[in-house]
mmCIF file of C-alpha atoms in Angstrom:
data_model
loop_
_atom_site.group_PDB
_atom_site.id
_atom_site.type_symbol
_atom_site.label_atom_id
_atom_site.label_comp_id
_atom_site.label_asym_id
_atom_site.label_seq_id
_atom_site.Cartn_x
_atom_site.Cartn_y
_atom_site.Cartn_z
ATOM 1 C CA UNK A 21 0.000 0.000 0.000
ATOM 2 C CA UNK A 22 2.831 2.191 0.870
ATOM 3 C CA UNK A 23 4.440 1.831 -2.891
ATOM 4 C CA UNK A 24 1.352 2.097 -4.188
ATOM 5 C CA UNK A 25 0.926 5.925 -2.314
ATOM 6 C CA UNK A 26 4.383 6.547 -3.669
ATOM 7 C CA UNK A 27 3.353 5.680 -7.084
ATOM 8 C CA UNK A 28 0.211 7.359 -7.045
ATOM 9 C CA UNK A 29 2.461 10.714 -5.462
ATOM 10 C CA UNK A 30 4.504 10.741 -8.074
ATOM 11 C CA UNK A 31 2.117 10.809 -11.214
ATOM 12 C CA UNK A 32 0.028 13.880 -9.649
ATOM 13 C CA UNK A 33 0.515 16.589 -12.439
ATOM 14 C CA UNK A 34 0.565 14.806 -15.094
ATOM 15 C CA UNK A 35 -1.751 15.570 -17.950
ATOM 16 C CA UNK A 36 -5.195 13.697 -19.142
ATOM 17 C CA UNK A 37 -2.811 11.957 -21.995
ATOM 18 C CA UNK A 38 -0.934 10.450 -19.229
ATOM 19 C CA UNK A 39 -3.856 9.419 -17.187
ATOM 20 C CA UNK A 40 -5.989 7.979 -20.210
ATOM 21 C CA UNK A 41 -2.616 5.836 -20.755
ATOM 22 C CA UNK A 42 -2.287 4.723 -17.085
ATOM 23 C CA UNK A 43 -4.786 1.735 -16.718
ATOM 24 C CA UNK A 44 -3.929 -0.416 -19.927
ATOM 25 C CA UNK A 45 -0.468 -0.296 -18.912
ATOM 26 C CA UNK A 46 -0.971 -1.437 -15.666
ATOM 27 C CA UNK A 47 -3.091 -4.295 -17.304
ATOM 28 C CA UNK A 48 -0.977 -5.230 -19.888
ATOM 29 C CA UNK A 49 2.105 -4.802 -16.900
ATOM 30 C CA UNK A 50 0.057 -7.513 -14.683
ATOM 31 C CA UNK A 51 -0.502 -9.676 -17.598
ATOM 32 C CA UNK A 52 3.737 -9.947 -18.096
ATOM 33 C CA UNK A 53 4.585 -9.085 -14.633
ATOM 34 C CA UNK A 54 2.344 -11.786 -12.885
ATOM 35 C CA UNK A 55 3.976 -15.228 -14.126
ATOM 36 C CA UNK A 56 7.529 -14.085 -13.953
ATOM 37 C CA UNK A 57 6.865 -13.310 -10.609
ATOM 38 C CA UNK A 58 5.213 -16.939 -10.102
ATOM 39 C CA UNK A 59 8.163 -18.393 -11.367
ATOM 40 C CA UNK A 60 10.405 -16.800 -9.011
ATOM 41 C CA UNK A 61 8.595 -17.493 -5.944
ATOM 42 C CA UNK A 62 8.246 -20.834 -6.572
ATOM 43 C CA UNK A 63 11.850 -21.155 -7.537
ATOM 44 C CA UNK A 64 13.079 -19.835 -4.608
ATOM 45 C CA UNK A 65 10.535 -21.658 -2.400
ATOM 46 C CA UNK A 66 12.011 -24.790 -4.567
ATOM 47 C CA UNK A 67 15.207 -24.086 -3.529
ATOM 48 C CA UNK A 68 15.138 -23.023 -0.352
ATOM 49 C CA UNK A 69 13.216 -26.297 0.266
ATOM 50 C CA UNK A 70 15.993 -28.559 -1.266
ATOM 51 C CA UNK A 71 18.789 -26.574 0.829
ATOM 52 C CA UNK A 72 16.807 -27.453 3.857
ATOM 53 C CA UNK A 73 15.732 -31.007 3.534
ATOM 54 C CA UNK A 74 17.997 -32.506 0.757
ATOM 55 C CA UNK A 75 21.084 -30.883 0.547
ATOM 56 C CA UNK A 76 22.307 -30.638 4.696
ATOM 57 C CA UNK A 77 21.404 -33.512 5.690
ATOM 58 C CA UNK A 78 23.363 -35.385 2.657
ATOM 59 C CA UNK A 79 26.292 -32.840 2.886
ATOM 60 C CA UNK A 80 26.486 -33.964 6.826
ATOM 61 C CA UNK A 81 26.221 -37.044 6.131
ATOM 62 C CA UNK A 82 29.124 -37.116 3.630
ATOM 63 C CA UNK A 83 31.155 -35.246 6.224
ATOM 64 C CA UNK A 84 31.168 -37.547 8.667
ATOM 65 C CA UNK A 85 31.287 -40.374 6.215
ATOM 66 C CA UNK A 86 34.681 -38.647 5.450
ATOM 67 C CA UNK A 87 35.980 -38.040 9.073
ATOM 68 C CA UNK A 88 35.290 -41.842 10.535
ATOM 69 C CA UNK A 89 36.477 -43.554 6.425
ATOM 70 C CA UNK A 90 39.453 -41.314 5.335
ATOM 71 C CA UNK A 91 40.584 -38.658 8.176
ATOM 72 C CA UNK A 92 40.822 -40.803 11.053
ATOM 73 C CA UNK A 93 42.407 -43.398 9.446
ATOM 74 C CA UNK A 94 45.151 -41.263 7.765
ATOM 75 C CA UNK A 95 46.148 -39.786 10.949
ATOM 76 C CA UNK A 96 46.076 -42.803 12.437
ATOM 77 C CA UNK A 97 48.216 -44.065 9.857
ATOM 78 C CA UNK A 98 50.813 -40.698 10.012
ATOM 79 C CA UNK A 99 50.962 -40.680 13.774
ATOM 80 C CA UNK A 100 51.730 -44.198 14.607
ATOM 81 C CA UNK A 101 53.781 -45.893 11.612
ATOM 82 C CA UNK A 102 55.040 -42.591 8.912
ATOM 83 C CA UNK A 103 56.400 -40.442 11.607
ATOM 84 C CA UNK A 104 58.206 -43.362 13.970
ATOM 85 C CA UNK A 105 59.893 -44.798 10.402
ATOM 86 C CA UNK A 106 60.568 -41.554 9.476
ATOM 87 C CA UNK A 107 62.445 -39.981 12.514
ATOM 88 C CA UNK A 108 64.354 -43.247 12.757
ATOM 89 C CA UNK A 109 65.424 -42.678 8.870
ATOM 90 C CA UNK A 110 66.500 -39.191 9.752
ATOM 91 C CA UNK A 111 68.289 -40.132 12.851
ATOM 92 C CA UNK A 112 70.160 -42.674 10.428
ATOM 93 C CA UNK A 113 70.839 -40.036 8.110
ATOM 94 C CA UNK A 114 72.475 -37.241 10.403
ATOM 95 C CA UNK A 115 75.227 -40.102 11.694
ATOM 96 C CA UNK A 116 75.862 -40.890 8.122
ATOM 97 C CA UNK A 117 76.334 -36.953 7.440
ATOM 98 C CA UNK A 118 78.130 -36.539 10.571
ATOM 99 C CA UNK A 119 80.848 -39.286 9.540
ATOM 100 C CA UNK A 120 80.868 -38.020 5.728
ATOM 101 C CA UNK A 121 81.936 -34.932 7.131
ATOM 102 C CA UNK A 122 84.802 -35.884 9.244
ATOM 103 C CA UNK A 123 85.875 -37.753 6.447
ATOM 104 C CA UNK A 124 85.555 -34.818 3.941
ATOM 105 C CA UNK A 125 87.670 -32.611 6.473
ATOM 106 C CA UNK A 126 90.033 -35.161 6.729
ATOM 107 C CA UNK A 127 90.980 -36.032 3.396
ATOM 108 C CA UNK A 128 90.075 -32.462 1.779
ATOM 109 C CA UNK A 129 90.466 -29.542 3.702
ATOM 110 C CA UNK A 130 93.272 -30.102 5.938
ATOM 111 C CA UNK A 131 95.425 -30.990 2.834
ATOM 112 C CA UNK A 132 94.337 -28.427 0.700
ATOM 113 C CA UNK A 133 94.341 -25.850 3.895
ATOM 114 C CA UNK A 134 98.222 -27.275 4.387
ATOM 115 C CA UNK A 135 98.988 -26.724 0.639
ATOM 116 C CA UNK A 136 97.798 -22.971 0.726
ATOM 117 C CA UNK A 137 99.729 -22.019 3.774
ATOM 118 C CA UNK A 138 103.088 -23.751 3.646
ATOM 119 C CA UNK A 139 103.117 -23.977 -0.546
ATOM 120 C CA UNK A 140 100.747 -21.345 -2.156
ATOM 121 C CA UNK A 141 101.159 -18.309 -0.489
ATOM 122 C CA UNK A 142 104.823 -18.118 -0.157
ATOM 123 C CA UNK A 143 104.884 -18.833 -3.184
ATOM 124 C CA UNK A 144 102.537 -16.303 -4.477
ATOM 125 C CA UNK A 145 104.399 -13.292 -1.886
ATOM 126 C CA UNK A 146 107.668 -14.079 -4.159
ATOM 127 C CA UNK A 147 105.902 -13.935 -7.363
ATOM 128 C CA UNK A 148 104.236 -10.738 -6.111
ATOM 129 C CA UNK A 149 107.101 -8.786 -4.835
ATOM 130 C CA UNK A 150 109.311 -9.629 -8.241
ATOM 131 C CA UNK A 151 106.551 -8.145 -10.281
ATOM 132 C CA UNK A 152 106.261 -5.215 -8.079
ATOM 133 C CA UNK A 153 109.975 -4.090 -8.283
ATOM 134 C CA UNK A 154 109.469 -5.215 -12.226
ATOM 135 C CA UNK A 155 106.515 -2.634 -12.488
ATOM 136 C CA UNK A 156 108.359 0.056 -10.509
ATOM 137 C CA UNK A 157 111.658 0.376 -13.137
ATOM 138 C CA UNK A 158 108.965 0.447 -16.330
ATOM 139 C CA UNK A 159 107.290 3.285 -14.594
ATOM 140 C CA UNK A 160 110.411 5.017 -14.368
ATOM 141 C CA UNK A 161 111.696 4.508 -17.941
ATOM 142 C CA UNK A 162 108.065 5.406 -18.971
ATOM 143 C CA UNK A 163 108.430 8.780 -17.090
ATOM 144 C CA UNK A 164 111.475 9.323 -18.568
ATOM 145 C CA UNK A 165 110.974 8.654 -21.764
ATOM 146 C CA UNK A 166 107.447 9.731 -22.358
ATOM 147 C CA UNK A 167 105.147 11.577 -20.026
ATOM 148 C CA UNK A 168 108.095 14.306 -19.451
ATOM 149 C CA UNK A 169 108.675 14.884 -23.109
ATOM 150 C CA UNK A 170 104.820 14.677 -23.339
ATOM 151 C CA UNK A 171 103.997 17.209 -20.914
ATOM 152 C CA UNK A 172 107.115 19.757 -22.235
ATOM 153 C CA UNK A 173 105.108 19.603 -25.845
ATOM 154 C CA UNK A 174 102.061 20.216 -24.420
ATOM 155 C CA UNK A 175 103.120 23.165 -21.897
ATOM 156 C CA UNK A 176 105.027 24.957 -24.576
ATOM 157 C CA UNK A 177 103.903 24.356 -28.221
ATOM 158 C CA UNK A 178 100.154 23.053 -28.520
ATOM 159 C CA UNK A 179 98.867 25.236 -25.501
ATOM 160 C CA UNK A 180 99.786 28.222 -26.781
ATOM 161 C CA UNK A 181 98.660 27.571 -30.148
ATOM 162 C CA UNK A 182 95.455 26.310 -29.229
ATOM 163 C CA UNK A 183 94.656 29.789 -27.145
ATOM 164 C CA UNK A 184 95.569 31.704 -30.391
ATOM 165 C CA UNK A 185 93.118 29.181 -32.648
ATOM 166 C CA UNK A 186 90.210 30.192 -30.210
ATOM 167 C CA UNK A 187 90.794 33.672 -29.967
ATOM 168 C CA UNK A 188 90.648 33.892 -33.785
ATOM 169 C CA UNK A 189 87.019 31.609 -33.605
ATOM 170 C CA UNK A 190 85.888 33.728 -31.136
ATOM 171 C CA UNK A 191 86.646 37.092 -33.288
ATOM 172 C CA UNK A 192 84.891 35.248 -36.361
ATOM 173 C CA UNK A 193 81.700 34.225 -34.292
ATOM 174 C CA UNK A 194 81.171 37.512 -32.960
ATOM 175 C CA UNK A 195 81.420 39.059 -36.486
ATOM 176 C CA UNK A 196 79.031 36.501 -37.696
ATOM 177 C CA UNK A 197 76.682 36.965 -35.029
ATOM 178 C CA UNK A 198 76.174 40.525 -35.955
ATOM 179 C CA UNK A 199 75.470 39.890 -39.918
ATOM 180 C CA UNK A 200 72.925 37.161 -38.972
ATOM 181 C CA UNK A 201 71.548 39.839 -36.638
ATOM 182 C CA UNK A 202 71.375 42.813 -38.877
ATOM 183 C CA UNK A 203 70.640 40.714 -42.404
ATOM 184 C CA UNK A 204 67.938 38.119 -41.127
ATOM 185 C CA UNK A 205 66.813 38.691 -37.146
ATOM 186 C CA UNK A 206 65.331 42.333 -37.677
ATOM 187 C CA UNK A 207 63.502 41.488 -41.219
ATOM 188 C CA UNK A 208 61.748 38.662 -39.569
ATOM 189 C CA UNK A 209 60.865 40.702 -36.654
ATOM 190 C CA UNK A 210 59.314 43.776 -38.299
ATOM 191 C CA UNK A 211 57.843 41.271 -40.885
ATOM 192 C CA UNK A 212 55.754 39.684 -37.612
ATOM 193 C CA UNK A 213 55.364 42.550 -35.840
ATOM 194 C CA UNK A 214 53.800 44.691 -39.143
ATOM 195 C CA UNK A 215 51.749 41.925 -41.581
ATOM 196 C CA UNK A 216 51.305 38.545 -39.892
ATOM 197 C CA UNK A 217 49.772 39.667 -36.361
ATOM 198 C CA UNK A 218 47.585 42.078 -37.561
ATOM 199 C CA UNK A 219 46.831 39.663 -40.380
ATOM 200 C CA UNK A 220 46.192 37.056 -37.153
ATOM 201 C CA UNK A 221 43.876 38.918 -35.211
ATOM 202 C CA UNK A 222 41.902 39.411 -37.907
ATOM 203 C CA UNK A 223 41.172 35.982 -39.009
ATOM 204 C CA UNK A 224 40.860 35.091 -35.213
ATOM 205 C CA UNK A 225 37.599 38.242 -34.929
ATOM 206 C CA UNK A 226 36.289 36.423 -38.084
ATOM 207 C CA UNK A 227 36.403 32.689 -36.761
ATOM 208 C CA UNK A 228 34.803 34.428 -33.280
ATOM 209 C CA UNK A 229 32.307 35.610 -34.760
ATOM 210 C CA UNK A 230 31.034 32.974 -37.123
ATOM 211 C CA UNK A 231 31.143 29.970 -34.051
ATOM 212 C CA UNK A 232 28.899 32.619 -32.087
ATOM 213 C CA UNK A 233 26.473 32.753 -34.800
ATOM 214 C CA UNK A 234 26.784 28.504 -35.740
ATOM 215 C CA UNK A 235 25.688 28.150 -31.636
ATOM 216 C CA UNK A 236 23.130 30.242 -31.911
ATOM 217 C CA UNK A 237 21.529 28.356 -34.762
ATOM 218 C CA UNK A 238 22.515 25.391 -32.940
ATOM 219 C CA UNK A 239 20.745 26.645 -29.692
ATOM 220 C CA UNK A 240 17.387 27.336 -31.575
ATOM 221 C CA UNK A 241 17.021 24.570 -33.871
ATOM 222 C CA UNK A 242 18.177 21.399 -32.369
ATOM 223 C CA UNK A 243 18.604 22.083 -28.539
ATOM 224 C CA UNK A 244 15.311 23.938 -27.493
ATOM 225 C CA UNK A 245 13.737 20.923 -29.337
ATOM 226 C CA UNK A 246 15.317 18.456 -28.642
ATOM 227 C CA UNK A 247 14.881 19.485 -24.589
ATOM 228 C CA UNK A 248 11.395 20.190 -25.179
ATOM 229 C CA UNK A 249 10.540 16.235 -26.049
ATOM 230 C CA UNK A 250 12.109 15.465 -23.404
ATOM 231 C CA UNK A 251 10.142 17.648 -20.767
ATOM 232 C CA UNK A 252 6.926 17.538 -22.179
ATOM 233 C CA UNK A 253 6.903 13.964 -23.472
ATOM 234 C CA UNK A 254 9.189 11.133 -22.651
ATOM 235 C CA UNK A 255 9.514 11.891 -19.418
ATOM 236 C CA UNK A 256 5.914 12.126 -18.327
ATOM 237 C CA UNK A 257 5.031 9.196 -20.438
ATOM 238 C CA UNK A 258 8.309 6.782 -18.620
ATOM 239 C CA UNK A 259 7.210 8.108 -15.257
ATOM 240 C CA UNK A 260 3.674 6.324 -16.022
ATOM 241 C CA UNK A 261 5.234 3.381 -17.171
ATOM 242 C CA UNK A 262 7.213 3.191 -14.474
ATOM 243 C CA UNK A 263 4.272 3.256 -11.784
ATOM 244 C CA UNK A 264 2.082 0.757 -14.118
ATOM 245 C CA UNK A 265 5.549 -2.077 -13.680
ATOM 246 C CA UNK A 266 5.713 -0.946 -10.077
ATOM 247 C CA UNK A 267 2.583 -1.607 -9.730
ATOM 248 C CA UNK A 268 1.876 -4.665 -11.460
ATOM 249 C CA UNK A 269 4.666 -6.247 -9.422
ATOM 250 C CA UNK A 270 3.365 -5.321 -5.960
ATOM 251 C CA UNK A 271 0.006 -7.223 -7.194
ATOM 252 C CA UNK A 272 1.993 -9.992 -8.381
ATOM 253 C CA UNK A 273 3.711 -10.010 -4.959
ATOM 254 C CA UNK A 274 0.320 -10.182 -3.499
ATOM 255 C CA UNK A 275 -0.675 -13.025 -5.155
ATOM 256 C CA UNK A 276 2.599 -14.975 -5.685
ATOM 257 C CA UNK A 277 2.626 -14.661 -1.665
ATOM 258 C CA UNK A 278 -0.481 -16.281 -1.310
ATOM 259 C CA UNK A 279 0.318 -19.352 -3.529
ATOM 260 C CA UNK A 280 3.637 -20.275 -1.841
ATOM 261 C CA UNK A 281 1.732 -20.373 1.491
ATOM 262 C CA UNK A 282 -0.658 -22.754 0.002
ATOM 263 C CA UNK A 283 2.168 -24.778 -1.258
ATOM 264 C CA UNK A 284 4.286 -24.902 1.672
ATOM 265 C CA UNK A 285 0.885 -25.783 3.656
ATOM 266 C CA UNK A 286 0.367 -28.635 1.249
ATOM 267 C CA UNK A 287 4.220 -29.666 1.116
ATOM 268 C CA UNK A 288 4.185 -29.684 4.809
ATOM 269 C CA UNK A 289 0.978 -32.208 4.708
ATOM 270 C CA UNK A 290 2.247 -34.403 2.313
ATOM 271 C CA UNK A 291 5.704 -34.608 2.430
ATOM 272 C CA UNK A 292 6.887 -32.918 5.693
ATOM 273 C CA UNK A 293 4.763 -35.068 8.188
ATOM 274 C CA UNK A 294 4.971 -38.403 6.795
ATOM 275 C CA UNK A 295 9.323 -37.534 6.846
ATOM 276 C CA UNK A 296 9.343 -36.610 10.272
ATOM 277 C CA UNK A 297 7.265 -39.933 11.572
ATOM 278 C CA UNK A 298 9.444 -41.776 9.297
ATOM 279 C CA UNK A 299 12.523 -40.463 10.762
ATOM 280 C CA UNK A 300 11.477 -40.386 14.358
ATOM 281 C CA UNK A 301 9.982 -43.926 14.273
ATOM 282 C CA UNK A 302 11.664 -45.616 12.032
ATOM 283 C CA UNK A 303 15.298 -43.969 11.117
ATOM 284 C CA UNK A 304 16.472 -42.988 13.951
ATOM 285 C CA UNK A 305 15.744 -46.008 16.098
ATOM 286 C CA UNK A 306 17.955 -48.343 13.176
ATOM 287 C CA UNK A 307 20.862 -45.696 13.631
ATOM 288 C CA UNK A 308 20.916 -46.248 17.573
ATOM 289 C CA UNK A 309 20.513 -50.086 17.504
ATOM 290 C CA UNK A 310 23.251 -50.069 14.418
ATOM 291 C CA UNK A 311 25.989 -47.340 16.604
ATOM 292 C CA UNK A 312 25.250 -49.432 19.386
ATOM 293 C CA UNK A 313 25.539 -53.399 18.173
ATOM 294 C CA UNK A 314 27.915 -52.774 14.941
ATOM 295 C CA UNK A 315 29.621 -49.874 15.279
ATOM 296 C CA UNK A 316 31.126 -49.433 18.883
ATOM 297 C CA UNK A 317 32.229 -53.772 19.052
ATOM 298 C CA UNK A 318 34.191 -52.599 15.358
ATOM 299 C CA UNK A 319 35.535 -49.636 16.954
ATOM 300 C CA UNK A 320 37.146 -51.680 19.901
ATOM 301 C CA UNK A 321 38.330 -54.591 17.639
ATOM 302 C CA UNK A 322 40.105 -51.634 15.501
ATOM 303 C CA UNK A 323 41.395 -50.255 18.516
ATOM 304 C CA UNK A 324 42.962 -53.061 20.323
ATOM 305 C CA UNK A 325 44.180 -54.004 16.632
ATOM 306 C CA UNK A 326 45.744 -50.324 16.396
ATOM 307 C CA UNK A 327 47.357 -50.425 20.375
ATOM 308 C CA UNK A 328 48.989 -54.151 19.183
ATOM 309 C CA UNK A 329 50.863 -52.742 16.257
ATOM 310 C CA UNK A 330 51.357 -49.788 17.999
ATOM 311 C CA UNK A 331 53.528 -52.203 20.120
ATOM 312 C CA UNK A 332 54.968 -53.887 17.620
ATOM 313 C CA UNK A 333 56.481 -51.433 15.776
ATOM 314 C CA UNK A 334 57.934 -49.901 19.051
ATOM 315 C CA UNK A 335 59.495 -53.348 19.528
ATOM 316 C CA UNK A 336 60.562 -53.703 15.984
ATOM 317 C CA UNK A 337 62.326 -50.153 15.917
ATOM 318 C CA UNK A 338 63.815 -51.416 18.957
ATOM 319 C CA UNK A 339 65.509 -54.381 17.840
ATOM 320 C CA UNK A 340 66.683 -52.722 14.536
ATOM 321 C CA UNK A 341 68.757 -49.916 17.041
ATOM 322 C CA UNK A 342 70.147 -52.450 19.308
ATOM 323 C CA UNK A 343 70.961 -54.501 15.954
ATOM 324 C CA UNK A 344 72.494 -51.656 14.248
ATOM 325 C CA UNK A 345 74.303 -49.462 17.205
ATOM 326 C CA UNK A 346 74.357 -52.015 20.313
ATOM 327 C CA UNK A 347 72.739 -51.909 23.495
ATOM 328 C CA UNK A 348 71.827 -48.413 24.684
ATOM 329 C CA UNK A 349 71.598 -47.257 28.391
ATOM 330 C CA UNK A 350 67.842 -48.185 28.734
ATOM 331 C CA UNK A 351 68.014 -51.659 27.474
ATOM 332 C CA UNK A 352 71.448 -51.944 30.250
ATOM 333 C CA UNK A 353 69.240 -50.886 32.533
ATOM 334 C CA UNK A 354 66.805 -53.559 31.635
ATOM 335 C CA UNK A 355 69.306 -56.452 32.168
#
C-alpha cells in the first residue's frame, strides 16, 4: 500500500494523456509481470526447500562419512607408523652426514688448507714482490721517456697555439653573429610585428564571430527541441510506465505470496509429516541399535588391533637400534 501511495504521489501533475494511458499499462504490466513473478517465488521456495531437507542432511552425512572412512584413518596411519619410520630414517641419516663430514675434512680440507699455507702463499708473496719491483723500473723509464717529453710539448707548443686558434674563432663568431643579426633577425621581426599579427587577429575576430552565430543556430534549432521532447513527453510518459511495472509487481507479490503459502501448507501435509514420523519412528531407532551393536564392538576390535601394532612397531624399531648401534643405556638398565 505504501508503494502504491508513492506511485500514485509521483504521477500527480501529469496531464489527461498520461492518465488515459495509465490503466492499460498497468493491465498489460500484470498480464507480463504476474507469471515471472510466479516463477520466481516458486523457484526460490524450490530451492530453499531442497537446501533445507535434501542438501544438509546429505552434505552432513558425507562429512562424517569422510571423518570416521578417510581422516581418522590417515592420521592414524601418520601418527603411529610414517612419523616413527621416518624420525628413525632421519636419525640414520644425520650419523651418516656426521661421519661423511669428518671424512671430507680429513681427506680435503686439511690438505688443501696445508697446501695454501706452507706452498701457495709463499709462493705467491715471491711472485708478487718480483713483479712489483718489475713494475716500478717500467714506470720510471716510462716517465722518462714519455710523459716528461709529453707534458714539455704540451706546456710549450700546442697550448699556446690552441689559445691563439680560439681567440681567432671567437673574433669570427662575434662578427658573424652581428650579420645574422642585422641581415635576417630584424627582417623577420618587423615582418611579424607589421603583416602577420595584424593579419592574425583578424582571421581570429572572423572565426569568433562565425562559431557565435553557428551556436546560436545550434541553440534554436536542435537544442530547445530536442529538450522540449524530453520535458513535455518522454519523461511524463516513462514516469507512467514506471508506476504501471511498479505496480503490477506489488500485485503480483500479493498473489505470488499467497500461492507459496498454500504450497508450503500442502508440502508440509504431504511430504513434511509423513518424513518426520518416518525419521522419528523408524530412522532414527535403526541408527541407535546399528551405533550401538555394529559400530562401537568394530571400533574396539580396531582399537585393540591399532594399540597391538602400535607395540609392535615400538618393539621392531627397537631391535633394529640395538641390531644396528648395540645396546643403549635403557636396554642396560633392563638387564
Amino acid at each position: 500500500m505504501h508503494q502504491r501511495g508513492k506511485h500514485e504521489v509521483a504521477s500527480e501533475g501529469d496531464g489527461c494523456l498520461i492518465a488515459a494511458i495509465r490503466l492499460p499499462l498497468r493491465i498489460i504490466a500484470l498480464v507480463i509481470v504476474l507469471p515471472v513473478r510466479l516463477l520466481w517465488d516458486a523457484l526460490a521456495a524450490v530451492g530453499r526447500a531442497l537446501e533445507r531437507y535434501v542438501l544438509a542432511p546429505f552434505g552432513r552425512g558425507l562429512a562424517w562419512l569422510g571423518r570416521w572412512l578417510v581422516v581418522v584413518p590417515v592420521v592414524a596411519l601418520w601418527r603411529y607408523v610414517l612419523a616413527p619410520v621416518g624420525r628413525g630414517i632421519g636419525w640414520a641419516l644425520r650419523m651418516l652426514g656426521l661421519g661423511m663430514l669428518w671424512l671430507g675434512r680429513v681427506l680435503f680440507v686439511l690438505p688443501v688448507v696445508a697446501l695454501w699455507r706452507y706452498v701457495l702463499a709463499p709462493l705467491g708473496r715471491g711472485i708478487a714482490w718480483t713483479l712489483r719491483m718489475v713494475g716500478a723500473g717500467l714506470g720510471w723509464l716510462v716517465r722518462v721517456l714519455i710523459v716528461v717529453p709529453v707534458l714539455a710539448l704540451f706546456g710549450y707548443v700546442l697550448a699556446p697555439l690552441g689559445r691563439g686558434i680560439a681567440w681567432a674563432l671567437r673574433m669570427l663568431g662575434v662578427g658573424l653573429g652581428w650579420l645574422g643579426r642585422v641581415l635576417v633577425v630584424v627582417p623577420l621581426v618587423a615582418l611579424y610585428r607589421y603583416v602577420l599579427a595584424p593579419v592574425g587577429r583578424a582571421f581570429a575576430w572572423a572565426l569568433g564571430a562565425l562559431g557565435a552565430g553557428l551556436a546560436w543556430l545550434g541553440r534554436w534549432l536542435v537544442v530547445v527541441p530536442v529538450v522540449a521532447l524530453w520535458r513535455y513527453v518522454l519523461v511524463p510518459v516513462g514516469r507512467a510506465v514506471a508506476a504501471a511495472l511498479g505496480w503490477a509487481w506489488d500485485v503480483a507479490g500479493y498473489v505470488s505470496r499467497a500461492i507459496g503459502r498454500a504450497l508450503k501448507w500442502l508440502f508440509r501435509v504431504l511430504v513434511g509429516a509423513p518424513v518426520a514420523w518416518a525419521w522419528r519412528n523408524v530412522l532414527h531407532p535403526v541408527g541407535r541399535f546399528v551405533r550401538r551393536e555394529l559400530w562401537w564392538p568394530v571400533k574396539r576390535v580396531l582399537g585393540e588391533v591399532w594399540r597391538a601394532s602400535r607395540d609392535a612397531m615400538r618393539s621392531a624399531r627397537a631391535d633394529v637400534r640395538r641390531a644396528l648401534f648395540g645396546a643403549g643405556p635403557e636396554d642396560r638398565t633392563r638387564r
